[in-house]
PDB file of C-alpha atoms in Angstrom:
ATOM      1  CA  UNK D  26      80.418  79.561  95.002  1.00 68.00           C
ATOM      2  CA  UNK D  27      81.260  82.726  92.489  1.00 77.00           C
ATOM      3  CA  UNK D  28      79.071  84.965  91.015  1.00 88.00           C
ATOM      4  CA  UNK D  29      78.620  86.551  88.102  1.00 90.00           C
ATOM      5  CA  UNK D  30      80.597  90.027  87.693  1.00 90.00           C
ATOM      6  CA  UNK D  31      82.150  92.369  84.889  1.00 92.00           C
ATOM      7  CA  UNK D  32      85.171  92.542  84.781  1.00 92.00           C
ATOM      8  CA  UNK D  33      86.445  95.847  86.218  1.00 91.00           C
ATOM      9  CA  UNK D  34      89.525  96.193  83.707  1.00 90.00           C
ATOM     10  CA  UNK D  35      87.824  95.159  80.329  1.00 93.00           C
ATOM     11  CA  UNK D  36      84.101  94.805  81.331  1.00 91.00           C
ATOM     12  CA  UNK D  37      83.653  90.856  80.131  1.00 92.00           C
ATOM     13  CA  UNK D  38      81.423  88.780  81.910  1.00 91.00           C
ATOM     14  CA  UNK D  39      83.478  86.298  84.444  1.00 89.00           C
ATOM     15  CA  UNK D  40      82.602  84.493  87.738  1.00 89.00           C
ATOM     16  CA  UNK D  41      83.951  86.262  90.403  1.00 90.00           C
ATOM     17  CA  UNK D  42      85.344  84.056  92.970  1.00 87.00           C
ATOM     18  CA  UNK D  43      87.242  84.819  96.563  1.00 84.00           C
ATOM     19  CA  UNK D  44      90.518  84.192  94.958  1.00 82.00           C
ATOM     20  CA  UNK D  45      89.662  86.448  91.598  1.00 85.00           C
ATOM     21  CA  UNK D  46      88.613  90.055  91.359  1.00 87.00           C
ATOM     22  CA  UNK D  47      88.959  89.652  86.952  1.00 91.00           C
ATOM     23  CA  UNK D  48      88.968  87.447  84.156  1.00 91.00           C
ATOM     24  CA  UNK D  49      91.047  85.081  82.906  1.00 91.00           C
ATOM     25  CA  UNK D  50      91.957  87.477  80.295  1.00 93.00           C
ATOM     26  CA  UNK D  51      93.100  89.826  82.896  1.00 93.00           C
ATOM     27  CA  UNK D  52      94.269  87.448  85.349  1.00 92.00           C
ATOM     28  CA  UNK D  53      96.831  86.328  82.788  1.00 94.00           C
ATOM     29  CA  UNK D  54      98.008  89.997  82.430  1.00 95.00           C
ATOM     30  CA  UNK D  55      98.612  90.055  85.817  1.00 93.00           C
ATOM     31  CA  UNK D  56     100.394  87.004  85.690  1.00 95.00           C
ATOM     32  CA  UNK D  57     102.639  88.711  83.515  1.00 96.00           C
ATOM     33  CA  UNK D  58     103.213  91.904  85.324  1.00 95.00           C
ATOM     34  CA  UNK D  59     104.398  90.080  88.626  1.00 95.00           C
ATOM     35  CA  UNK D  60     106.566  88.019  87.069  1.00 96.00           C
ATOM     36  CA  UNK D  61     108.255  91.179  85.260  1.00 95.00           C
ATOM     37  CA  UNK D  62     107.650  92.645  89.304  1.00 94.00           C
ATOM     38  CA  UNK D  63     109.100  89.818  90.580  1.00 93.00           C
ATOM     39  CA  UNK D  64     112.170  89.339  88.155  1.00 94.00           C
ATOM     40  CA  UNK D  65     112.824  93.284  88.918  1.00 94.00           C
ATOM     41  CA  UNK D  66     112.955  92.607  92.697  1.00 92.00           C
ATOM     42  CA  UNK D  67     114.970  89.703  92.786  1.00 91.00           C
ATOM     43  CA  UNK D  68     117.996  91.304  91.372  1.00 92.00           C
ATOM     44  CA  UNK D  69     120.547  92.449  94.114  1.00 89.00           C
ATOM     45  CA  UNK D  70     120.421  96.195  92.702  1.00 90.00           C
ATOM     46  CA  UNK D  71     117.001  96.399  92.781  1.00 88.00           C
ATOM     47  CA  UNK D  72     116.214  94.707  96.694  1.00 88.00           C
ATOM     48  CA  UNK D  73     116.263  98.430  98.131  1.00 90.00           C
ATOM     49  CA  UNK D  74     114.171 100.063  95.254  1.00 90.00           C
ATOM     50  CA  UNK D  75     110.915 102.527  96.388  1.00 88.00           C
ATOM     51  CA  UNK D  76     107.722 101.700  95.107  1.00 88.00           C
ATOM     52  CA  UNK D  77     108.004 104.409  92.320  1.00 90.00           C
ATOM     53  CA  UNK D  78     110.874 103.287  91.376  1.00 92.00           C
ATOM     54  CA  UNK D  79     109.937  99.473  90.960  1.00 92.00           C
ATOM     55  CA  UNK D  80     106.737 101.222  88.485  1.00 93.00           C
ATOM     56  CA  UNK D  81     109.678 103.420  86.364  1.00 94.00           C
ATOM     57  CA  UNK D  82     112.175  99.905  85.792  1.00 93.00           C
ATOM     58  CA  UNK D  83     109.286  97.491  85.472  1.00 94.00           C
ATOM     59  CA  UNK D  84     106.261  99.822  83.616  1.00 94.00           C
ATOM     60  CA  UNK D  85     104.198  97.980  85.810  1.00 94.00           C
ATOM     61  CA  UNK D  86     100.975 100.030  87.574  1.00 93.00           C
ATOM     62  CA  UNK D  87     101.073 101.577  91.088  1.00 91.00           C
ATOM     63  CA  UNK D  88      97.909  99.743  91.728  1.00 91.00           C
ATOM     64  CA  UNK D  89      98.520  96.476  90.674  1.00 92.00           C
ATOM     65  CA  UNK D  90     101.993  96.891  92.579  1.00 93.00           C
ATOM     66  CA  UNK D  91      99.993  97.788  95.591  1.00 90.00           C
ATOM     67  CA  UNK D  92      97.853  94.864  94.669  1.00 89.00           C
ATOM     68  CA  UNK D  93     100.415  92.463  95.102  1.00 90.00           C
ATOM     69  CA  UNK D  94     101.845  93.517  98.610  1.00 88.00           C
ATOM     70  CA  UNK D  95      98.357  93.807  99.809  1.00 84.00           C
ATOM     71  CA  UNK D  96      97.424  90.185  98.542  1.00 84.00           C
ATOM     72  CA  UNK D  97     101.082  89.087 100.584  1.00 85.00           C
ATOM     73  CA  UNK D  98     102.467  87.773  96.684  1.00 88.00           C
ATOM     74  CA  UNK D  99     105.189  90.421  97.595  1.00 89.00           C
ATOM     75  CA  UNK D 100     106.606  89.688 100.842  1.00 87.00           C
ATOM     76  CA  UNK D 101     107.839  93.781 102.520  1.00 86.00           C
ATOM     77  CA  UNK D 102     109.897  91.758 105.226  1.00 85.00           C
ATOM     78  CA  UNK D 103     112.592  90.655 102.127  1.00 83.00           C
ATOM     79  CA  UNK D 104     112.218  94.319 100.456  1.00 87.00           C
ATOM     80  CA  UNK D 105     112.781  97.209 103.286  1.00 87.00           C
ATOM     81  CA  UNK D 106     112.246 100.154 101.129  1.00 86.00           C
ATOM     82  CA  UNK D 107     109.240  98.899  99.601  1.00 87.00           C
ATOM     83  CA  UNK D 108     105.971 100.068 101.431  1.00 84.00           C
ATOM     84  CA  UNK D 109     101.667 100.908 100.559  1.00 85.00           C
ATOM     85  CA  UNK D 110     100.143 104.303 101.909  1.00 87.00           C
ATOM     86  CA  UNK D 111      98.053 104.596 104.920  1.00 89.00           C
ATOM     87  CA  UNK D 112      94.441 104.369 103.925  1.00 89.00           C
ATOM     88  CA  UNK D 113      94.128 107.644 105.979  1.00 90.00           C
ATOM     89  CA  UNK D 114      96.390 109.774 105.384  1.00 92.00           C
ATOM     90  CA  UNK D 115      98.671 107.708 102.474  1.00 87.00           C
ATOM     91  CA  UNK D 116     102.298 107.931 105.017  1.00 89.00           C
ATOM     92  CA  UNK D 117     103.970 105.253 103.313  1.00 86.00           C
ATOM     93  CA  UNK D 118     103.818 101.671 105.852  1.00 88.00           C
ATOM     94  CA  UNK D 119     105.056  98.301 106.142  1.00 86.00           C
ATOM     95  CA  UNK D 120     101.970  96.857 107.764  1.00 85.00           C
ATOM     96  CA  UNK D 121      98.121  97.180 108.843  1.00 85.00           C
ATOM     97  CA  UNK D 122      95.921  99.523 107.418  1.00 87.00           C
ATOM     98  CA  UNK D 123      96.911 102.236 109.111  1.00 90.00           C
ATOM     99  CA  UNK D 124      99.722 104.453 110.169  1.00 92.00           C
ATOM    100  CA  UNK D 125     100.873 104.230 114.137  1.00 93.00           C
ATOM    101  CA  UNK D 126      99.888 108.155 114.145  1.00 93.00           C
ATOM    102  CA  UNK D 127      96.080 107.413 112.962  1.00 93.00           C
ATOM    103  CA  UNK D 128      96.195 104.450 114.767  1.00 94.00           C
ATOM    104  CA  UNK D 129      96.895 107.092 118.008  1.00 95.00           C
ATOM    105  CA  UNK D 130      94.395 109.580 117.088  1.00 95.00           C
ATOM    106  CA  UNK D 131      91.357 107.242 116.303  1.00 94.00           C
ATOM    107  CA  UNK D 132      92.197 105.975 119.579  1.00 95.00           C
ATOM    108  CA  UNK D 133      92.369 109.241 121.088  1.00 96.00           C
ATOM    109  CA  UNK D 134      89.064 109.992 119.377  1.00 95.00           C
ATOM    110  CA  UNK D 135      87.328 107.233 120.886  1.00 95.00           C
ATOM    111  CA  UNK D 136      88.416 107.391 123.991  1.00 95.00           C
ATOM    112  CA  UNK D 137      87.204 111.254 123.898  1.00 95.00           C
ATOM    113  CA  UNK D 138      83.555 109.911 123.032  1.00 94.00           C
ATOM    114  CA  UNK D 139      83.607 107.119 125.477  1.00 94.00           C
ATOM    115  CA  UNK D 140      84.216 110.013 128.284  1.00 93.00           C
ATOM    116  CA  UNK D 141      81.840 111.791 126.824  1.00 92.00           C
ATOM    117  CA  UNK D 142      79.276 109.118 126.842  1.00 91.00           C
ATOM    118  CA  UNK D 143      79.647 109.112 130.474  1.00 89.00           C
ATOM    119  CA  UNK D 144      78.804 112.402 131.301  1.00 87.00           C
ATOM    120  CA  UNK D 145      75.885 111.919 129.334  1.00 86.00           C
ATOM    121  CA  UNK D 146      74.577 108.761 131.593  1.00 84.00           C
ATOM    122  CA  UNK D 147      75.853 110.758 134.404  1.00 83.00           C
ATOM    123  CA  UNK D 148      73.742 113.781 133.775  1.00 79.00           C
ATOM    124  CA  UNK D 149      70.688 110.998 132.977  1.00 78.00           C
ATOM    125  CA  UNK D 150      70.932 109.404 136.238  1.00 73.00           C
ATOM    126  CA  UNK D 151      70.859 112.545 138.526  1.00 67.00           C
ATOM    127  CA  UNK D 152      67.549 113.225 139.340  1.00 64.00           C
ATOM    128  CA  UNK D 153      65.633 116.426 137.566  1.00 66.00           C
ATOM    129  CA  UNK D 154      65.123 119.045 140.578  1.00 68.00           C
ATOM    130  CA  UNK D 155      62.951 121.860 139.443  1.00 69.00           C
ATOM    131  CA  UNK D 156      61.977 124.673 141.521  1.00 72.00           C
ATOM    132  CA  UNK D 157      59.076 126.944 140.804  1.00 71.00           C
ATOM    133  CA  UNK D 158      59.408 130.724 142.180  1.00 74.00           C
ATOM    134  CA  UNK D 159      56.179 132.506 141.756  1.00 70.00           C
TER     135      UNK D 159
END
């Protein structure tokens, strides 16, 4: 079951679903700009355009671009120049979230606080000696 939202584009009053983010109004827009996306891309020139410049021959958004690879309308496997950013340090990629060098270094980072988590329950376990000199 939706709920009621504004939209974020034009700020009219829509049930938000799973499967939309706007309102019809917008959705139809949207429509419209993959289809010009989608005509672009499906000429043989255009197969090895970059992203910027699919948004300089189509006038379509970045975003809404982005949008549509991250939703899987626009399929990177048929397109190999075509890529989103990292959402960590915005390296252009082909898949995930993340970049294989974040990927590394959050695991890396981890792994640091996992060792240092058991020095921690290490130094807990041994037993307090205290001596008193007087």
């Amino acid at each position: 079951m939706g709920e009621l939202a504004n939209c974020p584009k034009c700020n009219q009053l829509f049930l938000q679903t799973q499967f939309r983010s706007v309102c019809d109004a917008c959705f139809k827009e949207e429509e419209k700009a993959y289809e010009t996306v989608y005509q672009f891309l499906r000429k043989r020139e255009n197969r090895q355009a970059h992203l910027h410049e699919v948004v300089e021959g189509t006038g379509v958004s970045e975003g809404l671009i982005l949008k549509f690879i991250r939703n899987g309308r626009i399929q990177l496997a048929n397109f190999p120049n075509l890529g989103y950013p990292c959402e960590k340090c915005g390296n252009p990629i082909r898949e995930d979230r993340l970049c294989e060098s974040c990927k590394k270094d959050i695991h890396k980072q981890l792994n640091q606080l996992e060792q240092e988590e058991k020095i921690s329950e290490r130094n807990k376990e041994k037993p307090q000696q205290s001596t008193y000199y007087s």
